Amino acid sequence: MELRFEIRRSNSPWVDSVWTCTSEQVTAMTSVAVVRWGLVFWEQDGRSYAAVTGPETRTSTAPVPEGAVFTGIDFAVGTSLRALPTPELVDGGVELPDTTRRTFLLDGARWETPGADDAEALVERLVKSGIVVRDLLVADVLRGHEPDVSGRTVERRFRAATGLTRGAVRQIERARTAAELLAAGDTAADVVAKLEYFDEPHLARALRTYVGRTVGQLRDGIGGAIALDLDQRLTS
């Protein structure tokens, strides 16, 4: 029983990654905290579905459509949908209506359902139509730039674009990275040092809150299906 992921990074400034996933005899999974919103398309029993997913601030258990095949687009932090602000999506999402195998409905228009290879082409059309927008200040802050505005303004813009605080984004991203390092064989002490956790108990709490796994479970590859590619099948 497993979820089989394939993930590739995107060269588009609007997209973080594109992924595919198949579920094999899986009906539930550990959902992992994530800072990005996305579009997800899946097929099950001859029917097609599409949804907008939001950032998740904590781990949880989520149902998985058995035997489904998924394609997902994870958008860059700072982007958002014109008609559906990201703060409204936090710890939730919206299933899109009237989805067919070939098309889906978004913001009052019908769009061609993408495969993993043409995801960026869809995003480019959404951007040109003004349906997907972004706050360049947030992108600059994430690259380490210091904008010429107050810290309060930065935090307000960050919350408006992402639905999260800068601190929450850092904590979630760090915990996901820690999980990947542990699954790849790093010791807890190594991860504490690399990612500047205060100590191993602090690391353990972060994993419990954001990933839903212990250090031992990640190291041994146990605990059931999880919405995180821990086999490192990452391509570019």
PDB file of C-alpha atoms in Angstrom:
ATOM      1  CA  MET A   1       0.000   0.000   0.000  1.00  0.00           C
ATOM      2  CA  GLU A   2       1.587   3.272  -1.070  1.00  0.00           C
ATOM      3  CA  LEU A   3       1.422   6.603  -2.829  1.00  0.00           C
ATOM      4  CA  ARG A   4       3.849   6.766  -5.751  1.00  0.00           C
ATOM      5  CA  PHE A   5       5.092  10.292  -6.472  1.00  0.00           C
ATOM      6  CA  GLU A   6       7.020  11.817  -9.335  1.00  0.00           C
ATOM      7  CA  ILE A   7       7.941  15.472  -8.805  1.00  0.00           C
ATOM      8  CA  ARG A   8       9.825  17.960 -10.958  1.00  0.00           C
ATOM      9  CA  ARG A   9      10.857  21.511 -10.223  1.00  0.00           C
ATOM     10  CA  SER A  10       9.574  24.174 -12.596  1.00  0.00           C
ATOM     11  CA  ASN A  11      11.487  26.927 -14.380  1.00  0.00           C
ATOM     12  CA  SER A  12       8.399  29.128 -14.303  1.00  0.00           C
ATOM     13  CA  PRO A  13       8.493  31.941 -11.717  1.00  0.00           C
ATOM     14  CA  TRP A  14       4.813  31.224 -11.108  1.00  0.00           C
ATOM     15  CA  VAL A  15       5.198  27.515 -10.344  1.00  0.00           C
ATOM     16  CA  ASP A  16       7.198  25.724  -7.664  1.00  0.00           C
ATOM     17  CA  SER A  17       6.752  22.145  -8.862  1.00  0.00           C
ATOM     18  CA  VAL A  18       4.611  19.789 -10.904  1.00  0.00           C
ATOM     19  CA  TRP A  19       3.824  16.319  -9.636  1.00  0.00           C
ATOM     20  CA  THR A  20       2.005  13.122 -10.417  1.00  0.00           C
ATOM     21  CA  CYS A  21       0.840  10.497  -7.963  1.00  0.00           C
ATOM     22  CA  THR A  22      -0.889   7.154  -8.097  1.00  0.00           C
ATOM     23  CA  SER A  23      -2.559   5.484  -5.136  1.00  0.00           C
ATOM     24  CA  GLU A  24      -2.277   1.730  -4.796  1.00  0.00           C
ATOM     25  CA  GLN A  25      -4.560   0.178  -2.191  1.00  0.00           C
ATOM     26  CA  VAL A  26      -4.458   3.391  -0.157  1.00  0.00           C
ATOM     27  CA  THR A  27      -7.615   4.857   1.357  1.00  0.00           C
ATOM     28  CA  ALA A  28      -6.069   7.334   3.812  1.00  0.00           C
ATOM     29  CA  MET A  29      -2.794   9.207   4.175  1.00  0.00           C
ATOM     30  CA  THR A  30      -0.942  11.529   6.497  1.00  0.00           C
ATOM     31  CA  SER A  31      -1.392  15.025   5.094  1.00  0.00           C
ATOM     32  CA  VAL A  32       1.703  17.180   5.665  1.00  0.00           C
ATOM     33  CA  ALA A  33       1.723  20.929   6.304  1.00  0.00           C
ATOM     34  CA  VAL A  34       2.447  22.911   3.157  1.00  0.00           C
ATOM     35  CA  VAL A  35       2.882  26.617   2.408  1.00  0.00           C
ATOM     36  CA  ARG A  36       1.660  26.634  -1.215  1.00  0.00           C
ATOM     37  CA  TRP A  37      -1.712  26.531  -2.897  1.00  0.00           C
ATOM     38  CA  GLY A  38      -2.235  24.357  -5.930  1.00  0.00           C
ATOM     39  CA  LEU A  39      -4.402  22.905  -8.649  1.00  0.00           C
ATOM     40  CA  VAL A  40      -4.993  19.150  -8.548  1.00  0.00           C
ATOM     41  CA  PHE A  41      -6.581  16.979 -11.217  1.00  0.00           C
ATOM     42  CA  TRP A  42      -7.435  13.306 -10.783  1.00  0.00           C
ATOM     43  CA  GLU A  43      -9.285  10.437 -12.357  1.00  0.00           C
ATOM     44  CA  GLN A  44     -11.047   7.619 -10.569  1.00  0.00           C
ATOM     45  CA  ASP A  45     -13.383   4.961 -11.905  1.00  0.00           C
ATOM     46  CA  GLY A  46     -13.682   6.739 -15.242  1.00  0.00           C
ATOM     47  CA  ARG A  47     -14.615  10.117 -13.729  1.00  0.00           C
ATOM     48  CA  SER A  48     -12.520  13.287 -13.718  1.00  0.00           C
ATOM     49  CA  TYR A  49     -12.132  15.795 -10.910  1.00  0.00           C
ATOM     50  CA  ALA A  50     -10.323  19.060 -10.240  1.00  0.00           C
ATOM     51  CA  ALA A  51      -9.745  21.103  -7.104  1.00  0.00           C
ATOM     52  CA  VAL A  52      -7.932  24.128  -5.742  1.00  0.00           C
ATOM     53  CA  THR A  53      -5.926  23.174  -2.668  1.00  0.00           C
ATOM     54  CA  GLY A  54      -4.761  25.595  -0.004  1.00  0.00           C
ATOM     55  CA  PRO A  55      -1.828  25.916   2.370  1.00  0.00           C
ATOM     56  CA  GLU A  56      -2.041  23.599   5.374  1.00  0.00           C
ATOM     57  CA  THR A  57      -0.776  24.713   8.764  1.00  0.00           C
ATOM     58  CA  ARG A  58      -0.620  21.308  10.441  1.00  0.00           C
ATOM     59  CA  THR A  59      -0.577  17.598   9.776  1.00  0.00           C
ATOM     60  CA  SER A  60      -3.798  15.629   9.582  1.00  0.00           C
ATOM     61  CA  THR A  61      -5.243  12.386   8.222  1.00  0.00           C
ATOM     62  CA  ALA A  62      -6.878  12.739   4.818  1.00  0.00           C
ATOM     63  CA  PRO A  63      -8.893  10.306   2.678  1.00  0.00           C
ATOM     64  CA  VAL A  64      -7.407   9.100  -0.612  1.00  0.00           C
ATOM     65  CA  PRO A  65      -9.570   8.064  -3.575  1.00  0.00           C
ATOM     66  CA  GLU A  66      -8.518   4.450  -4.092  1.00  0.00           C
ATOM     67  CA  GLY A  67      -6.946   3.692  -7.455  1.00  0.00           C
ATOM     68  CA  ALA A  68      -6.830   7.366  -8.435  1.00  0.00           C
ATOM     69  CA  VAL A  69      -4.229   8.992 -10.679  1.00  0.00           C
ATOM     70  CA  PHE A  70      -3.332  12.595  -9.801  1.00  0.00           C
ATOM     71  CA  THR A  71      -1.592  15.497 -11.533  1.00  0.00           C
ATOM     72  CA  GLY A  72      -0.822  18.564  -9.448  1.00  0.00           C
ATOM     73  CA  ILE A  73       0.617  22.043  -9.840  1.00  0.00           C
ATOM     74  CA  ASP A  74       2.113  23.643  -6.732  1.00  0.00           C
ATOM     75  CA  PHE A  75       2.272  27.404  -7.261  1.00  0.00           C
ATOM     76  CA  ALA A  76       5.094  29.637  -6.064  1.00  0.00           C
ATOM     77  CA  VAL A  77       4.617  31.354  -2.715  1.00  0.00           C
ATOM     78  CA  GLY A  78       3.256  34.841  -3.349  1.00  0.00           C
ATOM     79  CA  THR A  79       0.990  33.865  -6.231  1.00  0.00           C
ATOM     80  CA  SER A  80      -2.765  33.660  -5.798  1.00  0.00           C
ATOM     81  CA  LEU A  81      -6.050  33.277  -7.629  1.00  0.00           C
ATOM     82  CA  ARG A  82      -7.855  36.499  -8.488  1.00  0.00           C
ATOM     83  CA  ALA A  83     -11.249  35.111  -7.533  1.00  0.00           C
ATOM     84  CA  LEU A  84     -10.194  33.010  -4.553  1.00  0.00           C
ATOM     85  CA  PRO A  85      -7.705  34.709  -2.188  1.00  0.00           C
ATOM     86  CA  THR A  86      -5.210  32.305  -0.663  1.00  0.00           C
ATOM     87  CA  PRO A  87      -6.150  33.195   2.967  1.00  0.00           C
ATOM     88  CA  GLU A  88      -9.606  31.722   2.229  1.00  0.00           C
ATOM     89  CA  LEU A  89      -7.978  28.429   1.226  1.00  0.00           C
ATOM     90  CA  VAL A  90      -5.838  27.862   4.335  1.00  0.00           C
ATOM     91  CA  ASP A  91      -6.495  24.403   5.803  1.00  0.00           C
ATOM     92  CA  GLY A  92      -9.080  23.773   3.126  1.00  0.00           C
ATOM     93  CA  GLY A  93      -9.751  23.825  -0.581  1.00  0.00           C
ATOM     94  CA  VAL A  94     -12.457  23.949  -3.214  1.00  0.00           C
ATOM     95  CA  GLU A  95     -13.507  21.201  -5.614  1.00  0.00           C
ATOM     96  CA  LEU A  96     -14.190  22.694  -9.031  1.00  0.00           C
ATOM     97  CA  PRO A  97     -17.543  21.979 -10.697  1.00  0.00           C
ATOM     98  CA  ASP A  98     -18.289  20.482 -14.112  1.00  0.00           C
ATOM     99  CA  THR A  99     -14.908  18.831 -14.635  1.00  0.00           C
ATOM    100  CA  THR A 100     -14.529  16.538 -17.625  1.00  0.00           C
ATOM    101  CA  ARG A 101     -11.608  14.481 -18.835  1.00  0.00           C
ATOM    102  CA  ARG A 102     -10.604  17.277 -21.209  1.00  0.00           C
ATOM    103  CA  THR A 103     -11.606  20.498 -19.462  1.00  0.00           C
ATOM    104  CA  PHE A 104     -12.303  22.127 -16.098  1.00  0.00           C
ATOM    105  CA  LEU A 105     -14.073  25.297 -14.988  1.00  0.00           C
ATOM    106  CA  LEU A 106     -12.167  28.060 -13.178  1.00  0.00           C
ATOM    107  CA  ASP A 107     -13.120  31.706 -12.606  1.00  0.00           C
ATOM    108  CA  GLY A 108     -16.050  31.508 -15.011  1.00  0.00           C
ATOM    109  CA  ALA A 109     -14.075  30.095 -17.947  1.00  0.00           C
ATOM    110  CA  ARG A 110     -13.342  26.604 -19.228  1.00  0.00           C
ATOM    111  CA  TRP A 111      -9.725  25.471 -19.509  1.00  0.00           C
ATOM    112  CA  GLU A 112      -8.012  22.446 -20.983  1.00  0.00           C
ATOM    113  CA  THR A 113      -7.015  19.934 -18.318  1.00  0.00           C
ATOM    114  CA  PRO A 114      -3.201  19.703 -18.311  1.00  0.00           C
ATOM    115  CA  GLY A 115      -0.872  16.762 -18.095  1.00  0.00           C
ATOM    116  CA  ALA A 116       2.395  16.953 -16.196  1.00  0.00           C
ATOM    117  CA  ASP A 117       4.280  18.061 -19.326  1.00  0.00           C
ATOM    118  CA  ASP A 118       2.056  21.001 -20.220  1.00  0.00           C
ATOM    119  CA  ALA A 119       1.246  22.358 -16.753  1.00  0.00           C
ATOM    120  CA  GLU A 120       3.277  25.523 -17.307  1.00  0.00           C
ATOM    121  CA  ALA A 121       1.432  26.218 -20.565  1.00  0.00           C
ATOM    122  CA  LEU A 122      -1.837  26.242 -18.623  1.00  0.00           C
ATOM    123  CA  VAL A 123      -0.361  28.510 -15.959  1.00  0.00           C
ATOM    124  CA  GLU A 124       0.888  30.925 -18.623  1.00  0.00           C
ATOM    125  CA  ARG A 125      -2.633  31.176 -20.041  1.00  0.00           C
ATOM    126  CA  LEU A 126      -4.084  31.727 -16.566  1.00  0.00           C
ATOM    127  CA  VAL A 127      -1.529  34.485 -15.924  1.00  0.00           C
ATOM    128  CA  LYS A 128      -2.211  36.205 -19.264  1.00  0.00           C
ATOM    129  CA  SER A 129      -5.922  36.135 -18.468  1.00  0.00           C
ATOM    130  CA  GLY A 130      -5.318  37.755 -15.073  1.00  0.00           C
ATOM    131  CA  ILE A 131      -6.719  34.763 -13.190  1.00  0.00           C
ATOM    132  CA  VAL A 132      -3.420  33.995 -11.439  1.00  0.00           C
ATOM    133  CA  VAL A 133      -1.643  37.010  -9.936  1.00  0.00           C
ATOM    134  CA  ARG A 134       1.304  37.536  -7.601  1.00  0.00           C
ATOM    135  CA  ASP A 135       2.836  39.993  -5.163  1.00  0.00           C
ATOM    136  CA  LEU A 136       6.424  40.646  -6.247  1.00  0.00           C
ATOM    137  CA  LEU A 137       7.291  42.023  -2.805  1.00  0.00           C
ATOM    138  CA  VAL A 138       6.639  38.598  -1.279  1.00  0.00           C
ATOM    139  CA  ALA A 139       8.847  36.923  -3.893  1.00  0.00           C
ATOM    140  CA  ASP A 140      11.636  39.421  -3.176  1.00  0.00           C
ATOM    141  CA  VAL A 141      11.396  38.838   0.595  1.00  0.00           C
ATOM    142  CA  LEU A 142      11.630  35.077   0.088  1.00  0.00           C
ATOM    143  CA  ARG A 143      14.813  35.593  -1.938  1.00  0.00           C
ATOM    144  CA  GLY A 144      16.315  37.454   1.017  1.00  0.00           C
ATOM    145  CA  HIS A 145      15.838  41.018  -0.235  1.00  0.00           C
ATOM    146  CA  GLU A 146      14.943  43.774   2.195  1.00  0.00           C
ATOM    147  CA  PRO A 147      12.157  45.909   0.687  1.00  0.00           C
ATOM    148  CA  ASP A 148      11.955  49.640   1.264  1.00  0.00           C
ATOM    149  CA  VAL A 149       8.782  49.390   3.354  1.00  0.00           C
ATOM    150  CA  SER A 150       8.053  48.803   7.012  1.00  0.00           C
ATOM    151  CA  GLY A 151       8.114  45.389   8.582  1.00  0.00           C
ATOM    152  CA  ARG A 152       4.415  45.750   9.341  1.00  0.00           C
ATOM    153  CA  THR A 153       3.688  46.346   5.650  1.00  0.00           C
ATOM    154  CA  VAL A 154       5.737  43.312   4.663  1.00  0.00           C
ATOM    155  CA  GLU A 155       3.873  41.119   7.140  1.00  0.00           C
ATOM    156  CA  ARG A 156       0.483  42.415   5.976  1.00  0.00           C
ATOM    157  CA  ARG A 157       1.346  41.801   2.321  1.00  0.00           C
ATOM    158  CA  PHE A 158       2.735  38.369   3.192  1.00  0.00           C
ATOM    159  CA  ARG A 159      -0.460  37.350   4.971  1.00  0.00           C
ATOM    160  CA  ALA A 160      -2.633  38.693   2.159  1.00  0.00           C
ATOM    161  CA  ALA A 161      -0.702  36.764  -0.506  1.00  0.00           C
ATOM    162  CA  THR A 162      -0.085  33.505   1.334  1.00  0.00           C
ATOM    163  CA  GLY A 163      -2.568  33.284   4.207  1.00  0.00           C
ATOM    164  CA  LEU A 164       0.424  32.635   6.489  1.00  0.00           C
ATOM    165  CA  THR A 165       2.985  34.594   8.453  1.00  0.00           C
ATOM    166  CA  ARG A 166       6.628  34.597   7.383  1.00  0.00           C
ATOM    167  CA  GLY A 167       7.423  32.686  10.546  1.00  0.00           C
ATOM    168  CA  ALA A 168       4.897  29.967   9.736  1.00  0.00           C
ATOM    169  CA  VAL A 169       6.315  29.581   6.235  1.00  0.00           C
ATOM    170  CA  ARG A 170       9.825  29.148   7.618  1.00  0.00           C
ATOM    171  CA  GLN A 171       8.721  26.604  10.245  1.00  0.00           C
ATOM    172  CA  ILE A 172       6.721  24.485   7.798  1.00  0.00           C
ATOM    173  CA  GLU A 173       9.402  24.485   5.121  1.00  0.00           C
ATOM    174  CA  ARG A 174      12.070  23.607   7.659  1.00  0.00           C
ATOM    175  CA  ALA A 175      10.048  20.668   9.012  1.00  0.00           C
ATOM    176  CA  ARG A 176       9.456  19.296   5.511  1.00  0.00           C
ATOM    177  CA  THR A 177      13.168  19.556   4.755  1.00  0.00           C
ATOM    178  CA  ALA A 178      13.966  17.832   8.046  1.00  0.00           C
ATOM    179  CA  ALA A 179      11.655  14.938   7.122  1.00  0.00           C
ATOM    180  CA  GLU A 180      13.363  14.523   3.759  1.00  0.00           C
ATOM    181  CA  LEU A 181      16.823  14.552   5.338  1.00  0.00           C
ATOM    182  CA  LEU A 182      15.851  11.988   7.962  1.00  0.00           C
ATOM    183  CA  ALA A 183      14.288   9.733   5.335  1.00  0.00           C
ATOM    184  CA  ALA A 184      17.510  10.018   3.312  1.00  0.00           C
ATOM    185  CA  GLY A 185      19.571   8.772   6.258  1.00  0.00           C
ATOM    186  CA  ASP A 186      20.673  11.843   8.214  1.00  0.00           C
ATOM    187  CA  THR A 187      20.691  11.469  11.984  1.00  0.00           C
ATOM    188  CA  ALA A 188      18.548  13.670  14.190  1.00  0.00           C
ATOM    189  CA  ALA A 189      21.700  15.388  15.454  1.00  0.00           C
ATOM    190  CA  ASP A 190      22.760  16.140  11.877  1.00  0.00           C
ATOM    191  CA  VAL A 191      19.369  17.620  11.044  1.00  0.00           C
ATOM    192  CA  VAL A 192      19.365  19.758  14.197  1.00  0.00           C
ATOM    193  CA  ALA A 193      22.733  21.185  13.196  1.00  0.00           C
ATOM    194  CA  LYS A 194      21.965  21.643   9.482  1.00  0.00           C
ATOM    195  CA  LEU A 195      18.601  23.320   9.993  1.00  0.00           C
ATOM    196  CA  GLU A 196      19.457  25.160  13.209  1.00  0.00           C
ATOM    197  CA  TYR A 197      16.850  23.611  15.482  1.00  0.00           C
ATOM    198  CA  PHE A 198      17.393  24.402  19.137  1.00  0.00           C
ATOM    199  CA  ASP A 199      17.700  20.730  20.076  1.00  0.00           C
ATOM    200  CA  GLU A 200      16.336  17.279  19.207  1.00  0.00           C
ATOM    201  CA  PRO A 201      13.115  17.665  21.267  1.00  0.00           C
ATOM    202  CA  HIS A 202      12.416  20.869  19.322  1.00  0.00           C
ATOM    203  CA  LEU A 203      12.898  18.934  16.074  1.00  0.00           C
ATOM    204  CA  ALA A 204      10.604  16.158  17.322  1.00  0.00           C
ATOM    205  CA  ARG A 205       7.840  18.646  18.158  1.00  0.00           C
ATOM    206  CA  ALA A 206       8.095  20.259  14.740  1.00  0.00           C
ATOM    207  CA  LEU A 207       7.850  16.877  13.005  1.00  0.00           C
ATOM    208  CA  ARG A 208       4.848  15.906  15.113  1.00  0.00           C
ATOM    209  CA  THR A 209       3.073  19.204  14.351  1.00  0.00           C
ATOM    210  CA  TYR A 210       3.840  19.615  10.663  1.00  0.00           C
ATOM    211  CA  VAL A 211       4.728  16.158   9.305  1.00  0.00           C
ATOM    212  CA  GLY A 212       2.919  13.679  11.553  1.00  0.00           C
ATOM    213  CA  ARG A 213       5.931  11.378  11.891  1.00  0.00           C
ATOM    214  CA  THR A 214       8.607  10.663  14.471  1.00  0.00           C
ATOM    215  CA  VAL A 215      12.311  10.626  13.727  1.00  0.00           C
ATOM    216  CA  GLY A 216      12.288   6.831  13.946  1.00  0.00           C
ATOM    217  CA  GLN A 217       9.343   6.468  11.553  1.00  0.00           C
ATOM    218  CA  LEU A 218      11.016   8.684   8.977  1.00  0.00           C
ATOM    219  CA  ARG A 219      14.323   6.865   9.340  1.00  0.00           C
ATOM    220  CA  ASP A 220      12.709   3.437   9.016  1.00  0.00           C
ATOM    221  CA  GLY A 221      10.190   4.368   6.341  1.00  0.00           C
ATOM    222  CA  ILE A 222       7.158   3.292   8.366  1.00  0.00           C
ATOM    223  CA  GLY A 223       3.905   4.917   9.421  1.00  0.00           C
ATOM    224  CA  GLY A 224       1.773   4.414   6.324  1.00  0.00           C
ATOM    225  CA  ALA A 225       1.058   6.559   3.280  1.00  0.00           C
ATOM    226  CA  ILE A 226       2.184  10.176   3.499  1.00  0.00           C
ATOM    227  CA  ALA A 227       1.711  13.175   1.222  1.00  0.00           C
ATOM    228  CA  LEU A 228       5.436  13.747   0.882  1.00  0.00           C
ATOM    229  CA  ASP A 229       7.886  12.253  -1.600  1.00  0.00           C
ATOM    230  CA  LEU A 230      10.424  10.636   0.700  1.00  0.00           C
ATOM    231  CA  ASP A 231      11.916   8.435  -2.034  1.00  0.00           C
ATOM    232  CA  GLN A 232      13.624  11.482  -3.552  1.00  0.00           C
ATOM    233  CA  ARG A 233      12.293  10.897  -7.091  1.00  0.00           C
ATOM    234  CA  LEU A 234      12.778  14.608  -7.793  1.00  0.00           C
ATOM    235  CA  THR A 235      13.650  15.716 -11.323  1.00  0.00           C
ATOM    236  CA  SER A 236      14.226  19.007 -13.035  1.00  0.00           C
TER     237      SER A 236
END
